[in-house]
């Protein structure tokens, strides 16, 4: 019998830990501490004989296995880290080193660790991993004692961000141990961002440190976009790997397969985010006025990245352009990764557009809810693909997304919004991004008949609320033959009624007119003009 110990590591309540502050630096610091606690600190806490050859990047030596080691990291990704140890004593000693460091250097972050002994020769490792993650860790999370922070004795000053007892001063503000720790890792976070996305540094643009750096203009209502994207069906792919290697004889093959998949997923997500940065950088290069408006501050900041779960913030009018680019690039990147066997993975994104100083935790929760809304549509329609949903919070958000849409977007005729939408054109539904973009482009095109005619657009918006008869009266009043067309909509009469059954066709496009900058069009126009200039020069 060859007995080893499987150890699984996870964190809890990380949404509140990362997104609970209204200061971008603290959100970034929280994300960096979670990343360090589940990767670099894990590697550094391992016993001397292990398979990690680069503590910073997490590069493994696949030739070094548990047969000759004290510990072998199987994979780190998707929020979990899974390790094989030679003995339970080694596993417990590792846990002590890791948790002491987390307590000391990442106050407030909760780490959960579960151990399970198993027989390498008689038990399928894939099943042991599934049980440890799905049963043991879940039970520990459920039974853990909630933290009870000391709220102060005698005369104390509350932290400006958390309300806990302040233990120091940072930027002339009293802060708790948690905020001090998040502040200390700003340089590490910036270094990791530059390593993952070097084009930001090559462009010599300033990386934003505050929400105001994303493009706020003094005296004007400025919006930021919180974009949250998450892969679809990643768990099913992991389960499929486990089923493929479900015998003890295939334990080594399982390790290689799940490790390769984890690394492929991380590479694809990083490549997709890099494509987002390329689009924003390309727009800066293509439009000098745009770059000058931001005073060389790059109006995009990833907060959570490195896996299929990605969150970034940007200037409000770029949110949809960048979210669409991420989804498209993620599909393409996964299709080219060997672990996906030529079958692209899909993802969904939620885009919350909120005022710059809106409570960030609430904005993030909205983006998560929007992402779930897009996933739910795919599930209900039984469509395998990518989708996105968005919401513009022009005032405070009260209630769930469903309640908001019932209150603000439901009229007698039906639903004013077409959201969520599929990423690609589809025979299943006209509610897709190409259709929406076609309509929006006709409203915002500087050479079009709708541009700079706000009174007419406002009148159309109110007519849409009142139903098809009011839209037809609107067309007669303004002597218009029809509304903008989108060939993909195969519902007769929508261009004269504004509705396709119980769904309004145009309301979303009108609402988005003031909140959308077409970055892709600017980049393509610049490339076209450059090619023409080059051709004329010949």
C-alpha positions in Angstrom: 0.0 0.0 0.0 1.3 3.5 -1.0 -0.5 6.1 1.1 -0.4 9.8 0.4 -2.3 12.8 1.7 -4.3 15.0 -0.6 -4.6 18.6 0.6 -7.0 21.2 -0.9 -6.9 24.9 -0.1 -9.6 27.5 -0.7 -10.6 31.0 0.5 -14.0 32.2 1.7 -15.8 35.4 1.6 -13.4 36.8 -1.0 -16.0 39.0 -2.7 -16.3 41.1 0.4 -12.6 41.0 1.0 -11.7 42.2 -2.5 -14.7 44.5 -3.4 -15.8 45.8 0.0 -14.0 49.1 -0.4 -14.7 52.3 -2.4 -11.0 52.8 -3.0 -9.6 51.2 -6.0 -6.2 50.7 -4.4 -7.8 48.6 -1.6 -9.7 46.5 -4.0 -6.5 45.8 -6.0 -4.6 45.1 -2.8 -7.3 42.6 -1.6 -7.1 40.8 -5.0 -3.4 40.7 -4.8 -3.4 39.2 -1.3 -5.8 36.5 -2.4 -3.6 35.7 -5.3 -0.5 35.5 -3.2 -2.2 33.4 -0.5 -3.4 30.8 -2.9 -0.3 30.6 -5.1 3.1 32.2 -4.1 2.7 31.7 -0.3 1.5 28.2 -0.9 4.6 27.4 -2.9 6.9 29.0 -0.4 5.3 27.0 2.5 6.0 23.7 0.8 8.6 21.3 2.3 12.0 21.4 0.6 11.4 18.6 -1.9 8.6 19.7 -4.3 7.9 20.2 -8.0 7.6 24.0 -8.2 10.6 25.5 -10.1 9.5 29.2 -10.0 7.7 30.5 -6.9 6.5 33.6 -8.7 5.1 32.2 -11.9 4.1 28.8 -10.5 6.0 26.9 -13.1 6.1 23.1 -12.4 8.7 20.5 -13.3 6.4 17.7 -14.6 9.3 15.2 -14.3 9.4 15.6 -10.6 6.6 13.5 -9.0 5.4 12.5 -5.5 7.4 9.2 -5.8 10.6 11.1 -5.0 9.3 14.3 -3.4 7.7 15.4 -0.1 5.0 17.4 -1.9 3.7 17.7 -5.5 1.4 20.5 -6.4 -1.2 19.1 -8.8 -2.7 22.4 -9.9 -3.5 25.9 -8.7 -6.4 27.6 -10.3 -10.1 28.3 -10.3 -9.8 29.5 -6.7 -8.4 26.1 -5.5 -5.0 24.7 -4.9 -4.6 20.9 -4.7 -1.4 19.3 -3.4 -0.1 15.7 -2.7 1.9 15.2 0.4 4.0 12.2 1.3 2.7 12.1 4.9 0.0 13.8 7.1 2.7 15.4 9.2 4.2 17.1 6.2 0.7 18.3 5.2 -0.1 19.7 8.7 3.3 21.4 9.0 2.7 23.0 5.6 -0.8 24.2 6.8 0.7 25.7 9.9 3.3 27.7 7.9 0.7 28.9 5.4 -2.0 29.9 7.8 0.4 31.7 10.1 1.6 33.8 7.2 -2.0 34.6 6.1 -2.9 35.7 9.6 0.2 37.9 9.8 0.4 39.3 6.2 -3.3 39.2 5.0 -5.5 40.1 8.0 -9.1 39.4 7.4 -8.6 36.8 4.7 -10.0 33.4 5.5 -8.3 30.3 4.3 -9.9 26.8 4.5 -7.7 23.7 4.2 -8.9 20.0 4.1 -6.7 16.9 4.2 -7.7 13.4 3.0 -5.5 10.2 3.2 -5.8 7.9 0.2 -4.2 4.8 -1.2 -2.5 5.6 -4.5 -2.6 2.0 -5.7 -6.3 1.3 -4.8 -8.2 4.6 -5.1 -8.8 6.9 -8.1 -7.2 10.2 -7.5 -9.8 12.0 -9.6 -12.5 10.8 -7.2 -10.5 11.7 -4.1 -10.0 15.3 -5.5 -13.7 15.6 -6.2 -14.6 14.4 -2.7 -12.1 16.6 -1.0 -13.2 19.7 -2.9 -16.9 19.0 -2.9 -17.4 17.4 0.5 -14.5 18.0 2.9 -13.9 21.7 2.0 -17.6 22.5 1.7 -18.2 21.0 5.2 -15.3 23.0 6.7 -16.6 26.2 5.2 -20.1 25.5 6.6 -18.8 24.6 10.0 -16.2 27.3 10.4 -16.5 29.7 13.2 -17.1 33.2 11.8 -14.4 35.7 12.7 -15.1 38.1 15.6 -12.8 41.1 15.2 -12.0 43.1 18.3 -13.9 46.4 17.9 -11.8 48.3 20.3 -11.0 48.8 24.0 -10.7 52.2 25.7 -10.1 55.1 23.3 -9.8 53.9 19.7 -10.2 55.4 16.2 -12.2 53.5 13.5 -10.6 52.6 10.2 -11.8 54.9 7.4 -12.5 52.0 5.1 -13.6 49.0 7.3 -14.8 50.6 10.5 -12.6 48.2 12.5 -10.0 49.5 15.0 -7.3 51.6 13.2 -3.7 50.5 13.8 -1.9 53.1 11.8 -2.1 56.1 9.4 -1.9 55.7 5.6 -2.3 58.8 3.4 -3.4 60.8 6.5 -6.3 58.4 7.2 -6.6 55.9 10.1 -6.6 52.4 8.7 -6.9 48.8 10.1 -4.4 46.0 9.8 -6.4 44.7 6.8 -6.1 48.0 4.9 -2.5 48.4 5.8 -1.8 44.9 4.4 -3.7 45.8 1.2 -1.7 49.0 0.8 1.6 47.3 1.2 1.2 45.0 -1.8 0.4 47.8 -4.4 3.9 47.5 -6.0 3.6 43.7 -6.2 0.2 44.0 -7.8 1.5 46.5 -10.4 4.5 44.3 -11.1 2.2 41.3 -11.7 -0.1 43.3 -14.0 2.9 44.5 -16.0 4.3 41.0 -16.3 0.9 39.7 -17.5 0.1 42.7 -19.7 3.4 44.3 -20.8 1.8 46.4 -23.5 0.6 48.9 -20.8 4.2 49.6 -19.7 5.4 49.7 -23.3 2.8 52.5 -24.0 4.2 54.5 -21.1 0.7 55.0 -19.7 0.0 55.5 -16.1 -1.8 52.6 -14.4 -4.9 54.0 -12.5 -4.7 53.9 -8.7 -8.1 55.5 -8.1 -11.6 55.4 -9.7 -11.2 59.0 -10.6 -8.2 58.1 -12.8 -10.5 56.1 -15.1 -11.7 59.4 -16.8 -13.7 61.4 -14.4 -14.2 65.0 -15.5 -14.7 67.6 -12.7 -18.2 69.1 -12.7 -19.7 66.3 -14.9 -21.5 63.1 -14.1 -18.8 60.5 -14.8 -19.5 56.7 -15.0 -17.3 53.7 -14.6 -18.0 50.2 -15.9 -17.5 47.2 -13.7 -17.1 44.2 -15.9 -17.3 40.6 -14.5 -16.8 37.7 -16.8 -17.0 34.0 -16.0 -16.5 30.9 -18.1 -19.4 28.6 -18.9 -19.3 24.9 -18.0 -15.8 24.9 -16.8 -16.9 22.5 -14.0 -18.3 20.1 -16.5 -15.0 20.0 -18.3 -13.2 19.3 -15.1 -15.7 16.5 -14.3 -15.2 15.0 -17.8 -11.5 14.8 -17.1 -12.2 13.1 -13.8 -14.5 10.5 -15.5 -11.9 9.9 -18.2 -9.2 9.0 -15.7 -11.3 7.2 -13.1 -9.1 4.3 -12.1 -6.1 4.1 -9.8 -4.0 2.9 -12.8 -4.6 6.3 -14.4 -3.8 8.5 -11.5 -0.6 9.9 -13.1 -2.5 10.6 -16.4 -5.2 12.4 -14.4 -2.6 14.7 -12.8 -1.1 15.5 -16.1 -4.5 16.2 -17.7 -6.0 18.3 -15.0 -2.7 20.3 -14.7 -2.6 20.9 -18.4 -6.2 22.0 -18.5 -5.7 24.4 -15.6 -2.7 25.9 -17.2 -4.4 26.1 -20.6 -7.4 27.9 -19.0 -5.1 30.4 -17.4 -3.2 31.1 -20.6 -6.5 31.6 -22.5 -7.9 34.0 -20.0 -4.7 36.0 -19.8 -4.6 36.1 -23.6 -8.2 37.3 -23.7 -7.5 40.0 -21.2 -4.4 41.0 -23.2 -6.7 41.4 -26.2 -8.8 43.8 -24.2 -5.8 45.8 -23.3 -4.7 45.8 -27.0 -8.1 47.3 -28.0 -7.9 50.1 -25.4 -4.3 50.8 -26.3 -5.1 50.7 -30.0 -7.9 53.3 -29.4 -5.4 55.5 -27.6 -3.0 55.3 -30.6 -5.7 55.8 -33.1 -7.3 58.8 -31.4 -4.9 61.3 -29.9 -7.9 63.3 -28.6 -9.1 60.3 -26.7 -5.6 59.8 -25.1 -5.3 63.5 -24.3 -8.7 63.5 -22.6 -7.4 60.9 -20.2 -4.1 62.7 -19.6 -2.1 59.5 -20.4 -3.9 57.6 -17.6 -4.9 54.2 -19.0 -8.7 54.1 -18.3 -8.7 50.3 -17.6 -7.7 48.4 -14.5 -8.0 44.6 -14.1 -8.8 43.7 -10.5 -9.2 39.9 -10.6 -7.4 38.1 -13.4 -5.5 34.9 -14.0 -8.4 32.4 -14.4 -11.7 32.2 -16.2 -13.2 34.4 -13.5 -12.2 38.0 -14.5 -13.2 41.4 -13.1 -12.0 44.7 -14.4 -13.0 48.4 -14.2 -12.8 51.0 -16.9 -14.3 54.3 -18.1 -18.1 53.8 -18.4 -18.4 54.4 -22.1 -15.8 51.6 -22.9 -17.4 48.9 -20.8 -19.5 47.2 -23.6 -16.7 47.4 -26.2 -14.2 45.8 -23.9 -16.6 43.2 -22.5 -17.4 42.0 -26.1 -13.7 41.9 -27.0 -13.0 39.8 -23.9 -15.7 37.2 -24.7 -14.6 37.0 -28.4 -11.0 36.6 -27.5 -11.7 34.0 -24.8 -13.5 31.8 -27.3 -10.7 32.1 -29.8 -7.9 31.6 -27.2 -9.5 28.4 -25.7 -10.1 27.0 -29.2 -6.4 27.2 -29.9 -5.3 25.6 -26.6 -4.6 21.8 -26.9 -6.4 21.0 -23.7 -9.7 22.1 -25.2 -9.3 19.8 -28.2 -10.3 22.4 -30.8 -13.6 23.1 -29.0 -13.9 26.7 -27.7 -15.0 27.4 -24.2 -17.7 30.1 -23.8 -18.2 32.7 -21.2 -20.7 35.3 -20.0 -20.1 38.9 -18.9 -22.1 41.3 -16.8 -21.4 45.1 -17.2 -22.6 47.4 -14.5 -22.4 51.1 -15.4 -22.4 53.2 -12.3 -21.4 56.7 -11.2 -17.7 57.0 -10.2 -18.3 57.2 -6.5 -21.2 54.7 -6.3 -20.7 52.0 -3.6 -18.3 49.7 -5.3 -19.4 46.5 -3.5 -22.9 47.0 -4.7 -21.7 47.7 -8.2 -19.7 44.5 -8.2 -22.7 42.5 -7.0 -24.7 44.0 -9.8 -22.1 42.9 -12.4 -22.2 39.4 -10.9 -26.0 39.3 -11.1 -25.9 40.5 -14.7 -23.4 37.7 -15.5 -25.7 35.1 -13.9 -28.6 36.6 -15.9 -26.7 36.0 -19.2 -25.9 32.4 -18.1 -29.5 31.8 -17.2 -30.7 32.9 -20.6 -28.3 30.4 -22.2 -29.6 27.7 -19.9 -33.3 28.4 -20.6 -32.8 28.7 -24.4 -30.5 25.6 -24.4 -27.8 27.5 -26.3 -24.1 26.7 -26.1 -22.4 30.0 -26.6 -21.4 33.3 -25.0 -23.7 36.1 -23.8 -23.6 39.4 -22.0 -26.0 41.6 -20.0 -25.7 45.2 -18.8 -27.4 47.8 -16.7 -27.0 51.6 -16.4 -27.5 52.7 -12.8 -28.4 56.4 -13.3 -29.6 56.5 -9.7 -29.4 54.2 -6.7 -30.0 50.5 -7.1 -32.7 49.0 -4.9 -33.8 45.4 -5.1 -32.7 42.6 -7.3 -32.0 42.8 -11.1 -35.3 41.1 -11.7 -37.2 43.6 -9.5 -35.4 46.5 -11.2 -36.4 45.3 -14.6 -39.9 44.7 -13.6 -40.2 48.2 -12.1 -38.3 50.1 -14.8 -38.5 48.1 -18.0 -41.9 46.4 -18.0 -44.9 48.1 -19.7 -48.3 46.9 -20.9 -46.9 45.7 -24.2 -44.1 43.7 -22.6 -40.4 44.1 -21.9 -38.7 47.3 -23.0 -35.2 45.7 -22.9 -33.7 43.0 -25.2 -31.0 42.1 -22.7 -29.3 39.8 -22.1 -28.0 39.2 -25.6 -26.0 36.4 -27.3 -22.5 37.3 -28.4 -22.9 35.9 -31.9 -25.6 36.2 -34.5 -27.9 33.3 -34.1 -30.8 31.6 -35.8 -32.2 31.0 -32.3 -32.8 34.6 -31.4 -32.6 38.1 -32.8 -31.5 39.2 -29.3 -27.8 39.2 -30.0 -24.9 41.6 -30.0 -24.7 42.1 -33.8 -28.3 43.1 -33.9 -28.0 45.5 -31.0 -24.8 47.0 -32.4 -26.4 47.5 -35.8 -29.3 49.5 -34.2 -27.0 51.4 -31.9 -24.6 52.4 -34.6 -27.5 53.9 -36.7 -28.4 56.1 -33.7 -24.9 57.3 -32.9 -23.5 57.6 -36.5 -22.4 61.2 -37.0 -23.5 61.1 -40.6 -26.9 59.5 -39.7 -30.3 61.2 -39.5 -30.6 60.4 -35.7 -27.3 62.0 -34.6 -27.7 65.3 -32.6 -31.5 65.1 -32.7 -32.1 64.6 -29.1 -35.7 65.8 -29.1 -36.7 63.2 -31.7 -34.9 60.4 -29.9 -36.5 61.4 -26.6 -39.9 61.4 -28.2 -39.3 58.0 -29.7 -38.2 56.6 -26.3 -41.5 57.7 -24.8 -43.5 56.4 -27.7 -41.8 53.0 -27.3 -43.0 53.0 -23.7 -46.6 53.5 -24.8 -46.6 50.7 -27.3 -46.8 50.1 -31.1 -49.7 52.5 -31.8 -47.7 55.4 -30.2 -44.7 54.5 -32.3 -46.7 54.6 -35.5 -48.1 58.0 -34.5 -44.5 59.1 -33.8 -43.5 58.2 -37.4 -46.4 60.1 -38.8 -45.6 63.2 -36.7 -41.9 63.3 -37.8 -42.7 62.2 -41.3 -40.5 59.1 -41.1 -41.1 56.0 -43.1 -39.6 53.6 -40.6 -37.1 53.1 -37.8 -33.6 51.8 -38.2 -33.4 48.3 -39.6 -31.4 45.3 -38.6 -31.5 42.4 -41.2 -31.2 39.7 -38.5 -34.6 40.6 -37.0 -37.0 38.2 -38.8 -40.1 39.7 -37.3 -42.3 41.5 -39.7 -43.4 45.1 -38.9 -40.9 45.8 -36.1 -39.5 48.8 -38.0 -42.9 50.6 -37.9 -44.1 49.4 -34.5 -40.8 49.3 -32.5 -41.7 45.9 -31.1 -41.1 42.3 -31.9 -43.8 40.5 -30.1 -43.5 41.3 -26.4 -39.9 42.7 -26.7 -39.0 46.2 -27.6 -36.4 46.4 -30.3 -35.0 49.9 -29.8 -35.1 50.9 -26.2 -31.7 49.5 -25.2 -30.0 51.2 -28.1 -31.5 54.5 -27.3 -30.6 54.2 -23.6 -27.0 53.3 -24.5 -26.4 56.2 -26.9 -24.6 58.4 -24.3 -22.8 55.5 -22.7 -21.0 53.9 -25.6 -17.7 54.6 -27.3 -17.0 52.4 -30.3 -13.4 51.6 -29.7 -13.3 48.9 -32.4 -14.5 51.4 -35.1 -11.9 53.9 -34.1 -9.1 51.4 -34.3 -10.3 50.1 -37.7 -10.7 53.6 -39.1 -7.1 54.4 -38.1 -5.8 51.2 -39.7 -7.7 52.0 -42.9 -6.4 55.6 -43.1 -2.8 54.4 -42.4 -3.1 51.8 -45.2 -4.4 54.4 -47.6 -1.6 56.8 -46.6 1.0 54.1 -47.1 -0.5 53.2 -50.5 -0.5 56.9 -51.6 3.1 57.2 -50.5 4.0 54.4 -52.9 
